[in-house]
mmCIF file of C-alpha atoms in Angstrom:
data_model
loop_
_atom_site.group_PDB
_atom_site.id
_atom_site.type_symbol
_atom_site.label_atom_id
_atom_site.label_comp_id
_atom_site.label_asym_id
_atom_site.label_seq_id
_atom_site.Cartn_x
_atom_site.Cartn_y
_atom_site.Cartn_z
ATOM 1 C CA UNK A 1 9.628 -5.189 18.623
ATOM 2 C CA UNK A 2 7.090 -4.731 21.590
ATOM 3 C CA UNK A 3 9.541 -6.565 23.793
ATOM 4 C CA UNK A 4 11.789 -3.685 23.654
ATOM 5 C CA UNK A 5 9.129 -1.466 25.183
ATOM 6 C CA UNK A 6 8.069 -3.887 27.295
ATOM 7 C CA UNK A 7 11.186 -3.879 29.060
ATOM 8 C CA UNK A 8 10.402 -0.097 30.315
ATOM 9 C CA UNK A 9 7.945 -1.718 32.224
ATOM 10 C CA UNK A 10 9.634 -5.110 33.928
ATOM 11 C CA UNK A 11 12.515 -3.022 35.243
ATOM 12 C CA UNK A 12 10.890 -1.027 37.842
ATOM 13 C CA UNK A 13 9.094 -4.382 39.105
ATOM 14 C CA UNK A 14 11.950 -6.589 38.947
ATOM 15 C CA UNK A 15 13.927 -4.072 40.857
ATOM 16 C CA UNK A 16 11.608 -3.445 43.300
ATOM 17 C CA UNK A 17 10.966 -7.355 43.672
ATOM 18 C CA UNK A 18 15.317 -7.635 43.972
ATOM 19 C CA UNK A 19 14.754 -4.919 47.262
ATOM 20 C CA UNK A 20 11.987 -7.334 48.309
ATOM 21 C CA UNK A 21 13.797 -9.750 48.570
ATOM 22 C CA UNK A 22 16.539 -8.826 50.530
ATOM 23 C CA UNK A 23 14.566 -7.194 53.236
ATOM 24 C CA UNK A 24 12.929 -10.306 53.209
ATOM 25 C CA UNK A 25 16.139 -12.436 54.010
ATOM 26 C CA UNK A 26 17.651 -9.384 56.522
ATOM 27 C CA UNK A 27 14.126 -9.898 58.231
ATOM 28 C CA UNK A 28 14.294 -13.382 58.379
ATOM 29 C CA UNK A 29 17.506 -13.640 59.551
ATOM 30 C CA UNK A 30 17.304 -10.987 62.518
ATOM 31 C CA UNK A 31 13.979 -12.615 63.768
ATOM 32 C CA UNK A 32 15.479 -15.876 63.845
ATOM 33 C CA UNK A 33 18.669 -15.352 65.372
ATOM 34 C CA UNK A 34 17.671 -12.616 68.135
ATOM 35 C CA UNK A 35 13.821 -13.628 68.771
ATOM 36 C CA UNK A 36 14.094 -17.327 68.580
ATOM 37 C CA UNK A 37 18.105 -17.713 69.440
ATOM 38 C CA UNK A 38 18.531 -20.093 66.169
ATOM 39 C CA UNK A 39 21.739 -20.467 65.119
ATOM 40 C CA UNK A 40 22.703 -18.572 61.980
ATOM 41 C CA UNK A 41 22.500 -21.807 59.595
ATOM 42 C CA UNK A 42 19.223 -22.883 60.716
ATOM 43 C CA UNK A 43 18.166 -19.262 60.826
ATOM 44 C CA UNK A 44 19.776 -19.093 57.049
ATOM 45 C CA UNK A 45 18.004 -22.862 56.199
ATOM 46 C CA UNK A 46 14.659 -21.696 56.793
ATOM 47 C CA UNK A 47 13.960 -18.049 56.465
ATOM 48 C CA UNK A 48 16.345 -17.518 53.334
ATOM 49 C CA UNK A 49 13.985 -20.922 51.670
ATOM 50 C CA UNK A 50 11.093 -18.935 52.840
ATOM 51 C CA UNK A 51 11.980 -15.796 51.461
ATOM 52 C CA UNK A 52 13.168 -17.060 47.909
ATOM 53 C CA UNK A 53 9.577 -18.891 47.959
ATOM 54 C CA UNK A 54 7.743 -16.144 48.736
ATOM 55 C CA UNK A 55 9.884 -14.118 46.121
ATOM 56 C CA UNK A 56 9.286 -16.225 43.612
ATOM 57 C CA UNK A 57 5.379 -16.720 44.212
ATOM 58 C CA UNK A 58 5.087 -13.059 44.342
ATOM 59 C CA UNK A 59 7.605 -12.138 41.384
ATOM 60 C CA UNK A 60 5.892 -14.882 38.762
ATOM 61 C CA UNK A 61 2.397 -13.496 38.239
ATOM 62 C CA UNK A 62 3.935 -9.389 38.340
ATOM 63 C CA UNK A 63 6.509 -10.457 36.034
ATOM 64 C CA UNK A 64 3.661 -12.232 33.699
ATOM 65 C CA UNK A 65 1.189 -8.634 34.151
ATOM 66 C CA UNK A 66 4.135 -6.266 34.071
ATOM 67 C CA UNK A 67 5.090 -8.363 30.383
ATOM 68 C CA UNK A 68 1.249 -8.179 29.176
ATOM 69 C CA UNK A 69 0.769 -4.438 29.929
ATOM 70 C CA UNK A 70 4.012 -3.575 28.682
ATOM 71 C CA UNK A 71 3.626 -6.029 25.319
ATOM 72 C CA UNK A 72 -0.102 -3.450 24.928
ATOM 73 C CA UNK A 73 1.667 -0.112 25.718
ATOM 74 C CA UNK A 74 4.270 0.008 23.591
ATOM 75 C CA UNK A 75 2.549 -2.066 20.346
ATOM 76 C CA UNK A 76 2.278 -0.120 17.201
ATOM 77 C CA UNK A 77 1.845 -2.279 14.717
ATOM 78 C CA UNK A 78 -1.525 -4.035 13.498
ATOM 79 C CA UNK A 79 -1.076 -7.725 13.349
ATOM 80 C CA UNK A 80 -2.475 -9.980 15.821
ATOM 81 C CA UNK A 81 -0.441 -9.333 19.184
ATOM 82 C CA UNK A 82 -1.082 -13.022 19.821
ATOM 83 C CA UNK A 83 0.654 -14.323 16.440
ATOM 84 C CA UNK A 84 3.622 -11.473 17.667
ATOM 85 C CA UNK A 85 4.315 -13.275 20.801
ATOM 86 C CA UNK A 86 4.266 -16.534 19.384
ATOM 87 C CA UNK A 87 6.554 -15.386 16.454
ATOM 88 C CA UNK A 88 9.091 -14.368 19.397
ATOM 89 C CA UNK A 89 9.072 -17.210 20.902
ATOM 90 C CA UNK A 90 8.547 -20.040 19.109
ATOM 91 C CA UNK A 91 10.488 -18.946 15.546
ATOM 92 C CA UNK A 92 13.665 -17.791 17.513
ATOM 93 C CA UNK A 93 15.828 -20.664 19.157
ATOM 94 C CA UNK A 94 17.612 -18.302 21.056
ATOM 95 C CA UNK A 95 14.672 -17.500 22.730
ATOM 96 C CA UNK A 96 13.329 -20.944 23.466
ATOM 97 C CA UNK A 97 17.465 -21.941 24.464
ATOM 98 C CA UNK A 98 17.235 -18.872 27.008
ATOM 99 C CA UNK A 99 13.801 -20.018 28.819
ATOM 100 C CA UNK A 100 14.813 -23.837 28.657
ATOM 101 C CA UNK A 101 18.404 -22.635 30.727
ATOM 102 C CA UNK A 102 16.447 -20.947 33.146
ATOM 103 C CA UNK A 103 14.044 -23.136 33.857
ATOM 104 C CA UNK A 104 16.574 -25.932 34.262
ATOM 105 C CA UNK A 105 18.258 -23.283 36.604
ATOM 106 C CA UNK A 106 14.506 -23.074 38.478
ATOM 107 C CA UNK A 107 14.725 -26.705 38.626
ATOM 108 C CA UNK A 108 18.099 -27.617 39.956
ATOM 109 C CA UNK A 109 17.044 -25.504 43.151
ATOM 110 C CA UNK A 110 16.348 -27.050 46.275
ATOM 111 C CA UNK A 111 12.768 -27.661 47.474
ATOM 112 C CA UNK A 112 11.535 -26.766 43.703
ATOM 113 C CA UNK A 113 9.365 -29.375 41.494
ATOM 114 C CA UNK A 114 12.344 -30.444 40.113
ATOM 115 C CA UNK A 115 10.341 -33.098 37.572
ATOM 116 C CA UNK A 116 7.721 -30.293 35.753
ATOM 117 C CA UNK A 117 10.779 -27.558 35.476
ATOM 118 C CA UNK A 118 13.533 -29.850 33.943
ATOM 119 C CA UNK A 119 10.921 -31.517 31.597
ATOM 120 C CA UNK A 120 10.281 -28.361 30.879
ATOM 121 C CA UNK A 121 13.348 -27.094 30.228
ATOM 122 C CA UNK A 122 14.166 -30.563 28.017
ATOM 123 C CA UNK A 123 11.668 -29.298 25.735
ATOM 124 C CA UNK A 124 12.589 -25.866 25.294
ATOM 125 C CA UNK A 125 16.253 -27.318 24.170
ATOM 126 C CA UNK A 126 14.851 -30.135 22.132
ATOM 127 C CA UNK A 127 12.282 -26.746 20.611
ATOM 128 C CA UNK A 128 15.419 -24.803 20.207
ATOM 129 C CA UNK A 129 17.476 -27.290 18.733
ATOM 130 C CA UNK A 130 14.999 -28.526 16.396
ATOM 131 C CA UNK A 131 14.991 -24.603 15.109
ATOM 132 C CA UNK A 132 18.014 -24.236 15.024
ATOM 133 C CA UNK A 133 18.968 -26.994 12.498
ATOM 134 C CA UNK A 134 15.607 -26.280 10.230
ATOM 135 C CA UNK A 135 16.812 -22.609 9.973
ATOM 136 C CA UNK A 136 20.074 -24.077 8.667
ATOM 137 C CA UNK A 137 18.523 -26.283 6.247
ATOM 138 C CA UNK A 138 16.456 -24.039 4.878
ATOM 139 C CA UNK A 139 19.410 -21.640 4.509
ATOM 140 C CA UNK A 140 21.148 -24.375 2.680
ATOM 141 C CA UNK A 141 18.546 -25.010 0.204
ATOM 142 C CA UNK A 142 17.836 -21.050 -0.827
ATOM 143 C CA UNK A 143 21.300 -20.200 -1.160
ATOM 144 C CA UNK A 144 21.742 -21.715 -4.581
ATOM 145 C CA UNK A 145 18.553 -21.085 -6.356
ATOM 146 C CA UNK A 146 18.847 -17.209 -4.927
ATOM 147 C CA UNK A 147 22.608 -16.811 -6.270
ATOM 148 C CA UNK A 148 21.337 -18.963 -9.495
ATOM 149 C CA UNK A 149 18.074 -16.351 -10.059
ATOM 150 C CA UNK A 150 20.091 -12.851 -8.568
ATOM 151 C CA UNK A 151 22.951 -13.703 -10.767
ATOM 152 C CA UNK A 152 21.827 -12.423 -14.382
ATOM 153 C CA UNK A 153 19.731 -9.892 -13.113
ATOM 154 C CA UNK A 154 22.084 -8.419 -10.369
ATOM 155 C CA UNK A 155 22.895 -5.011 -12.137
ATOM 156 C CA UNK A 156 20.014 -2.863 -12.594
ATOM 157 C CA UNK A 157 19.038 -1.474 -15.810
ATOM 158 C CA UNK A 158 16.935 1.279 -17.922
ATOM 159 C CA UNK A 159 14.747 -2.190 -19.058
ATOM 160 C CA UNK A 160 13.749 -1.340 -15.084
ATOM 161 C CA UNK A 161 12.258 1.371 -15.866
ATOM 162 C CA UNK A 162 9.036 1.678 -16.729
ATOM 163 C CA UNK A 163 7.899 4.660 -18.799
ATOM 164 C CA UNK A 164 4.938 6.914 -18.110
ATOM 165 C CA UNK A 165 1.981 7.084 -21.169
ATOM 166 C CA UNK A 166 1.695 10.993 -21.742
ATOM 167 C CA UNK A 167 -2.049 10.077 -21.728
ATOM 168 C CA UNK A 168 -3.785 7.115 -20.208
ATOM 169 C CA UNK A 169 -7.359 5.696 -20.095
ATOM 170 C CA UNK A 170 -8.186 3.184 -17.608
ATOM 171 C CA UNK A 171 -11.637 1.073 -17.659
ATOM 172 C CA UNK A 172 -12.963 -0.870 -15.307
ATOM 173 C CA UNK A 173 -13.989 -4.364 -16.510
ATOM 174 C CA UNK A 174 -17.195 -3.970 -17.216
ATOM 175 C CA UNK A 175 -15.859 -0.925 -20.185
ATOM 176 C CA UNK A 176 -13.857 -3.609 -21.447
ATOM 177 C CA UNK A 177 -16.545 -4.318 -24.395
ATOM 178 C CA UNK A 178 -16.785 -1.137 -25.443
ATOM 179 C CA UNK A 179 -12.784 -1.054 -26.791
ATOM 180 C CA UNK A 180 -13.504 -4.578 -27.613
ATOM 181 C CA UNK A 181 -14.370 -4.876 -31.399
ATOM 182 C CA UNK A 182 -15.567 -8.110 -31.433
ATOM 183 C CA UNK A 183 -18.016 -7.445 -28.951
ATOM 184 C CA UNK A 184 -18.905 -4.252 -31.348
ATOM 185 C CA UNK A 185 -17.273 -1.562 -29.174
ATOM 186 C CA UNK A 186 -16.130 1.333 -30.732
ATOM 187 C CA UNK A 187 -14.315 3.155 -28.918
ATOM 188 C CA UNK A 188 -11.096 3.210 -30.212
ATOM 189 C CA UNK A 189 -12.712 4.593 -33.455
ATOM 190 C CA UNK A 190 -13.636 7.388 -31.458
ATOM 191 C CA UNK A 191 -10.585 8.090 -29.984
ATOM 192 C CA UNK A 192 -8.902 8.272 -33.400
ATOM 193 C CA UNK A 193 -11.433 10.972 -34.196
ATOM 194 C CA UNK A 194 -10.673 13.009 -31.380
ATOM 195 C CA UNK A 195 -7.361 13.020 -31.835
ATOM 196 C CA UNK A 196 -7.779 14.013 -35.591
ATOM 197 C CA UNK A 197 -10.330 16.840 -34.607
ATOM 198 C CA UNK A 198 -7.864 17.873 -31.709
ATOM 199 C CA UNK A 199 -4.983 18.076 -34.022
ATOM 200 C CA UNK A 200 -6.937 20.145 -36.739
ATOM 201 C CA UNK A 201 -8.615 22.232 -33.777
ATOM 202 C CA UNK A 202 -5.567 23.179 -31.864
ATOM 203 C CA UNK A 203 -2.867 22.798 -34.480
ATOM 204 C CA UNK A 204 -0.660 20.028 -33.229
ATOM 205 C CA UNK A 205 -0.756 16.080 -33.122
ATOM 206 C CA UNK A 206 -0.987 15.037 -29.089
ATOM 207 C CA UNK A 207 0.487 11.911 -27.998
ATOM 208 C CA UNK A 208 -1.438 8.583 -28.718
ATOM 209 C CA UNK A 209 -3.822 7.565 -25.790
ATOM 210 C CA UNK A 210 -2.814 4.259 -24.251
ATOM 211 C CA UNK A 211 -5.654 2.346 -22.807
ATOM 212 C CA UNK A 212 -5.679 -0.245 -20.424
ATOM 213 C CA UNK A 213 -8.171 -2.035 -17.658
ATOM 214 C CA UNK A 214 -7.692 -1.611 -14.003
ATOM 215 C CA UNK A 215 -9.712 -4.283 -11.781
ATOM 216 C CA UNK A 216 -8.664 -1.790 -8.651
ATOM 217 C CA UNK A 217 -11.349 0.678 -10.932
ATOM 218 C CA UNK A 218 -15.777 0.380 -9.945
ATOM 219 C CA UNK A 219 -16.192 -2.453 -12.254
ATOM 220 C CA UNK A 220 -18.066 0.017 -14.582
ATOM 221 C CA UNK A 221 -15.742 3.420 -13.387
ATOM 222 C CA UNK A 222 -12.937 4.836 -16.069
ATOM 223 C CA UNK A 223 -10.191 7.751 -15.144
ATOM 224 C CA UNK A 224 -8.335 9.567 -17.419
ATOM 225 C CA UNK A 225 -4.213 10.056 -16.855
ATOM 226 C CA UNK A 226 -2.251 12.661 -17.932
ATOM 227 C CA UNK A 227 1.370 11.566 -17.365
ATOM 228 C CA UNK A 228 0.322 9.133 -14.283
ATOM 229 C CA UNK A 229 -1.575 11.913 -13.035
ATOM 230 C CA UNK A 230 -5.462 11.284 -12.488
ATOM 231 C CA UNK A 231 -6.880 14.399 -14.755
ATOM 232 C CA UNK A 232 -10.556 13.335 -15.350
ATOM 233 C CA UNK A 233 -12.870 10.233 -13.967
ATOM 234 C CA UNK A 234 -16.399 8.830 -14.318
ATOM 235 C CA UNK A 235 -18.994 6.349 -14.424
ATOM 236 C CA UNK A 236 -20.202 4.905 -17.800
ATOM 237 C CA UNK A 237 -22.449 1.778 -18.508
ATOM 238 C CA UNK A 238 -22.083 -0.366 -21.614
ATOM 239 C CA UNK A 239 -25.048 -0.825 -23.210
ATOM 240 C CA UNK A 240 -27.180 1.892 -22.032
ATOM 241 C CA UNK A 241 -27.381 5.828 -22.904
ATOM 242 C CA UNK A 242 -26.727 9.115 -21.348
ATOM 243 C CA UNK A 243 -29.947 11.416 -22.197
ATOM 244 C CA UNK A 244 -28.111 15.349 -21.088
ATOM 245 C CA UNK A 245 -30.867 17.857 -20.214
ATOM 246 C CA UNK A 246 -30.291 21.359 -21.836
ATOM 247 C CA UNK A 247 -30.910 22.649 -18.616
ATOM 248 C CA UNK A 248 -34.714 23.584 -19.679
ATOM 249 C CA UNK A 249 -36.181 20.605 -19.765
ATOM 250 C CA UNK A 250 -38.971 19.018 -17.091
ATOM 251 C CA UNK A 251 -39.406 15.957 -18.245
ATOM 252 C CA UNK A 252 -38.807 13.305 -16.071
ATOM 253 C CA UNK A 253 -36.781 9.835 -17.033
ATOM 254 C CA UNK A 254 -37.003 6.788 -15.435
ATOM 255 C CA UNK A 255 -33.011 6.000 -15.219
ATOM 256 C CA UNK A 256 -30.401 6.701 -12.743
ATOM 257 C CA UNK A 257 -29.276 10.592 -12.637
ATOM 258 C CA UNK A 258 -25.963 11.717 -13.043
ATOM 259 C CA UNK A 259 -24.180 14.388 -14.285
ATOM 260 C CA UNK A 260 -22.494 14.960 -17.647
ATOM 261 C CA UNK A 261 -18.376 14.795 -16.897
ATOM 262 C CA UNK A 262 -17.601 17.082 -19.515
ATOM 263 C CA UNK A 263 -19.606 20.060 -19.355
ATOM 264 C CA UNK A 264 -21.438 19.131 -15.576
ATOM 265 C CA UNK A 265 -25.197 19.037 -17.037
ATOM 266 C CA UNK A 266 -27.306 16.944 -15.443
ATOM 267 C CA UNK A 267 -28.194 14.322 -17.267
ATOM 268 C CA UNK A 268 -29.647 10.562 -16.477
ATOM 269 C CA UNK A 269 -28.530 6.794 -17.473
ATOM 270 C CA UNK A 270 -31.521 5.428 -19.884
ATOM 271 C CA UNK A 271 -32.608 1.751 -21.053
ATOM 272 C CA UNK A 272 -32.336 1.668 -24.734
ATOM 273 C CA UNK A 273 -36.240 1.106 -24.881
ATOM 274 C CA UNK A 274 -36.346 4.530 -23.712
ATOM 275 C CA UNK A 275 -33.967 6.614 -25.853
ATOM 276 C CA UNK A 276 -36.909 7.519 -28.777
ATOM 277 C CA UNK A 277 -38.920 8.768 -25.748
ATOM 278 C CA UNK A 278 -35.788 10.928 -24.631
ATOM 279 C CA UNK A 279 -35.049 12.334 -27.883
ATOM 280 C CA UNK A 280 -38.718 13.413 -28.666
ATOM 281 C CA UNK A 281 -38.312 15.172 -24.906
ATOM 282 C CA UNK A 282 -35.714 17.044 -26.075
ATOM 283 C CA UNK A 283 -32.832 14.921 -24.014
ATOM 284 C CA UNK A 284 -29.237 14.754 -25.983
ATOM 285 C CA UNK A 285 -28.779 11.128 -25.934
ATOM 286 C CA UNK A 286 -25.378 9.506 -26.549
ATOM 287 C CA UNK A 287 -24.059 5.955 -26.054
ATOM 288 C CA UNK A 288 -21.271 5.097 -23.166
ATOM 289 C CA UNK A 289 -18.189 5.214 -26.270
ATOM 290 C CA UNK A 290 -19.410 8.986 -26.701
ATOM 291 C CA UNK A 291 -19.293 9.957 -23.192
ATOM 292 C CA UNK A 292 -16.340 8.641 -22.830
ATOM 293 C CA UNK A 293 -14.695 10.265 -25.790
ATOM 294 C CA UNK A 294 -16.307 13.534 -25.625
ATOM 295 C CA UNK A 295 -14.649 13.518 -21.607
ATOM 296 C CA UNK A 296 -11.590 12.661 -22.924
ATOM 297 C CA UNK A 297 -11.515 15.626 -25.511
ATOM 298 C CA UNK A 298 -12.654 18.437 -23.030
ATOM 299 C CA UNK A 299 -9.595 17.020 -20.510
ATOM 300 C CA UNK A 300 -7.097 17.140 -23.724
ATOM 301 C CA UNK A 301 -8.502 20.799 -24.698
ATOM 302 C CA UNK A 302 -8.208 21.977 -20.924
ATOM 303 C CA UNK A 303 -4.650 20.260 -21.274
ATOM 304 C CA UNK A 304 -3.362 21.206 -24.394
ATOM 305 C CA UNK A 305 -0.290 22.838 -23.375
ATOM 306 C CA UNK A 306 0.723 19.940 -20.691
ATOM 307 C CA UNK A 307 0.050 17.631 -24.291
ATOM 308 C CA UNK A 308 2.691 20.053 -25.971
ATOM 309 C CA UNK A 309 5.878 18.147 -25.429
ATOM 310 C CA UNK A 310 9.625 18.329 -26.734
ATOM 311 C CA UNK A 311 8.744 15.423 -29.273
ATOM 312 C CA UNK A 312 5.539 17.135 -30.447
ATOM 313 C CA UNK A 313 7.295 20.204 -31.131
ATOM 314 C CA UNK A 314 9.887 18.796 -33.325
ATOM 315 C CA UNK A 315 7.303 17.014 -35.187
ATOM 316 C CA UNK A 316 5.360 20.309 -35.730
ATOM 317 C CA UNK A 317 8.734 21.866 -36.848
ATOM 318 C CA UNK A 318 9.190 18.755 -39.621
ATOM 319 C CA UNK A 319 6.128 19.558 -40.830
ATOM 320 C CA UNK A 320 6.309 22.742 -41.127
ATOM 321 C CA UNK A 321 9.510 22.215 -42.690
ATOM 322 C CA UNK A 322 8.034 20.377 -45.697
ATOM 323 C CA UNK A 323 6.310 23.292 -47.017
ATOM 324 C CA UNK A 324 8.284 26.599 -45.705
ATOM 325 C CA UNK A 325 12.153 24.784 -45.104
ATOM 326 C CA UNK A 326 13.566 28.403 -45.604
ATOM 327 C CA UNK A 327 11.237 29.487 -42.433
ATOM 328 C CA UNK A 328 12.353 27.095 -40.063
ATOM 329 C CA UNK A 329 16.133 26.971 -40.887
ATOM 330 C CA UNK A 330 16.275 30.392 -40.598
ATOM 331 C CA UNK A 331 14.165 31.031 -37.260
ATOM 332 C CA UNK A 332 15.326 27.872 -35.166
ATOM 333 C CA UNK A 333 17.721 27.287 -33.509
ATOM 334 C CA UNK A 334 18.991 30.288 -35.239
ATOM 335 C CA UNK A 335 16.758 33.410 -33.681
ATOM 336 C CA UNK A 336 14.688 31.218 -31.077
ATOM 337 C CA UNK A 337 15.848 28.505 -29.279
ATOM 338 C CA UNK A 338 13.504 25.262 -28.740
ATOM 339 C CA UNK A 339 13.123 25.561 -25.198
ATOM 340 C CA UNK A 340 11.804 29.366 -25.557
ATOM 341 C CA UNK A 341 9.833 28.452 -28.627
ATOM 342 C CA UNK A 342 8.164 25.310 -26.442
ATOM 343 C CA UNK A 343 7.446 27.775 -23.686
ATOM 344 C CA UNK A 344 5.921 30.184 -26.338
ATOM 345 C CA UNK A 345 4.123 28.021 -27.840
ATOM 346 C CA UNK A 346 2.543 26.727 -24.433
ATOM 347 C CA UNK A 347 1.899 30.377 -23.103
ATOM 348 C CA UNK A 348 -0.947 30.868 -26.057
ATOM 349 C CA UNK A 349 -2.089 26.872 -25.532
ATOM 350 C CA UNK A 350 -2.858 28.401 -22.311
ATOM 351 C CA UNK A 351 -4.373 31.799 -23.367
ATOM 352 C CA UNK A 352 -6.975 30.074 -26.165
#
């Protein structure tokens, strides 16, 4: 993770510190011996014990800063860097084993604390060990229910597979009531009358409309699918009307303006208590179920030839067979394949 880039930046400063060092000890070492005649072990004893301090002291806090600005650089992710590090450190027993060995090695030195380090590095084993053997335990408990709940599902399937509605509706959860028919919605009743006036208007029966609600929707927002594709979308409110100006009208309503998703007249979201008032204005005034339907049949009219599928074409052909059988048998497959009379067929949905 951001270790890996944060190694980019220790290198250079842990090399450099390495050079350090050694000048350090040459230094040492030449001062004592030819300035102040010292033997070579004393020399060694105290200027090589100097320089390893003075390493270390110096080394400590750069390794620390070079760590922190290279943990900041290289992070790309956005959880809390804080809750990275400690995931690093303190979820990983190899980690914890690595820190407790060298701060045992730290410890063992000469002239170091040697109580702090090794209790130190007591903990880190006892942390790394104590990892270590929950990791296994928990390994040992999930095998069995995983092989026991992978096992009859382990080959994948056309169950899987969930199939796309031709056409969708989705409501948010405050449209709920009007597909509701307890609560006296009616919507579905006008969905079965679009379809019937489609299919007498344009000649064919389109696909049944699926509905469905969809909290992830504006509680009182609905969107209209065409084969998991988003084709249409509004705003409707249950329980109050949509008064459409003609486009000549001056009157103004007290409500909250909008525009007609159909046909894109402007138009304004009434109280009940004033829909007389609107009509004697001259405002078309329909309830939410007919704004919603009426959207729905201007998306399937704009649509009709994307609605004109293999299976509605075969219906159309049984039909027609019941009344001209001669006709069919002798025209398909015969003289024009199904795929070129589908694409026909959609070529004047699209010129109409």
């Amino acid at each position: 993770g951001s270790m890996d880039g944060a190694s980019k930046f220790v290198r250079g400063d842990a090399i450099a510190g390495i050079l350090i060092l050694f000048v350090n000890m040459i230094g040492g070492l030449a001062i004592g011996m030819l300035q102040h005649d010292l033997p070579f072990a004393t020399a060694a004893n105290n200027y090589v014990l100097l320089a390893i301090g003075d390493g270390l002291v110096a080394q400590v806090p750069a390794l620390v800063i070079s760590v922190a600005a290279g943990l900041i650089v290289s992070r790309v992710g956005d959880e809390d860097i804080g809750r990275q590090i400690a995931g690093q450190l303190f979820t990983i027993p190899r980690a914890l084993g690595l820190t407790g060995a060298v701060l045992g090695v730290l410890g063992a030195i000469p002239g170091m604390p040697h109580l702090p380090f090794l209790a130190l590095a007591a903990l880190c084993g006892w942390g790394a060990w104590a990892l270590s053997r929950a990791a296994a335990e928990r390994a040992a408990q999930g095998d069995a229910p995983a092989a026991k709940a992978v096992a009859p599902n382990g080959e994948a399937s056309w169950e899987d597979v969930t199939p796309v509605d031709v056409l969708g509706l989705e409501v948010g959860y405050r449209l709920v009531a009007l597909v509701d028919k307890d609560r006296g919605g009616d919507l579905l009743g006008r969905i079965k009358g679009v379809r019937k006036k489609f299919a007498g208007e344009v000649g064919f029966l389109p696909p049944p409309v699926h509905i469905r609600d969809n909290l992830e929707l504006h509680p009182s927002a609905y969107r209209i699918l065409l084969k998991g594709v988003v084709v249409g979308e509004g705003q409707a409110f249950a329980g109050m009307f949509m008064a459409i100006n003609p486009g000549h009208i001056k009157v103004p309503l007290v409500g909250t303006a909008t525009t007609d998703p159909a046909f894109g007249l402007a138009a304004t979201w009434i109280e009940a208590r004033t829909r007389d008032q609107a009509q004697a204005a001259g405002f078309t005034v329909v309830d939410a179920a007919t704004v919603l339907a009426t959207h729905l049949n201007h998306v399937m009219q704009s649509h009709a030839s994307d609605l004109f599928g293999r299976s509605e074409l075969q219906e159309l052909l049984d039909h027609t067979r019941r009344y001209a059988p001669a006709l069919v048998e002798d025209t398909v497959p015969k003289q024009v394949p199904l795929p070129l009379l589908q694409k026909v067929l959609r070529n004047l949905l699209d010129e109409t």
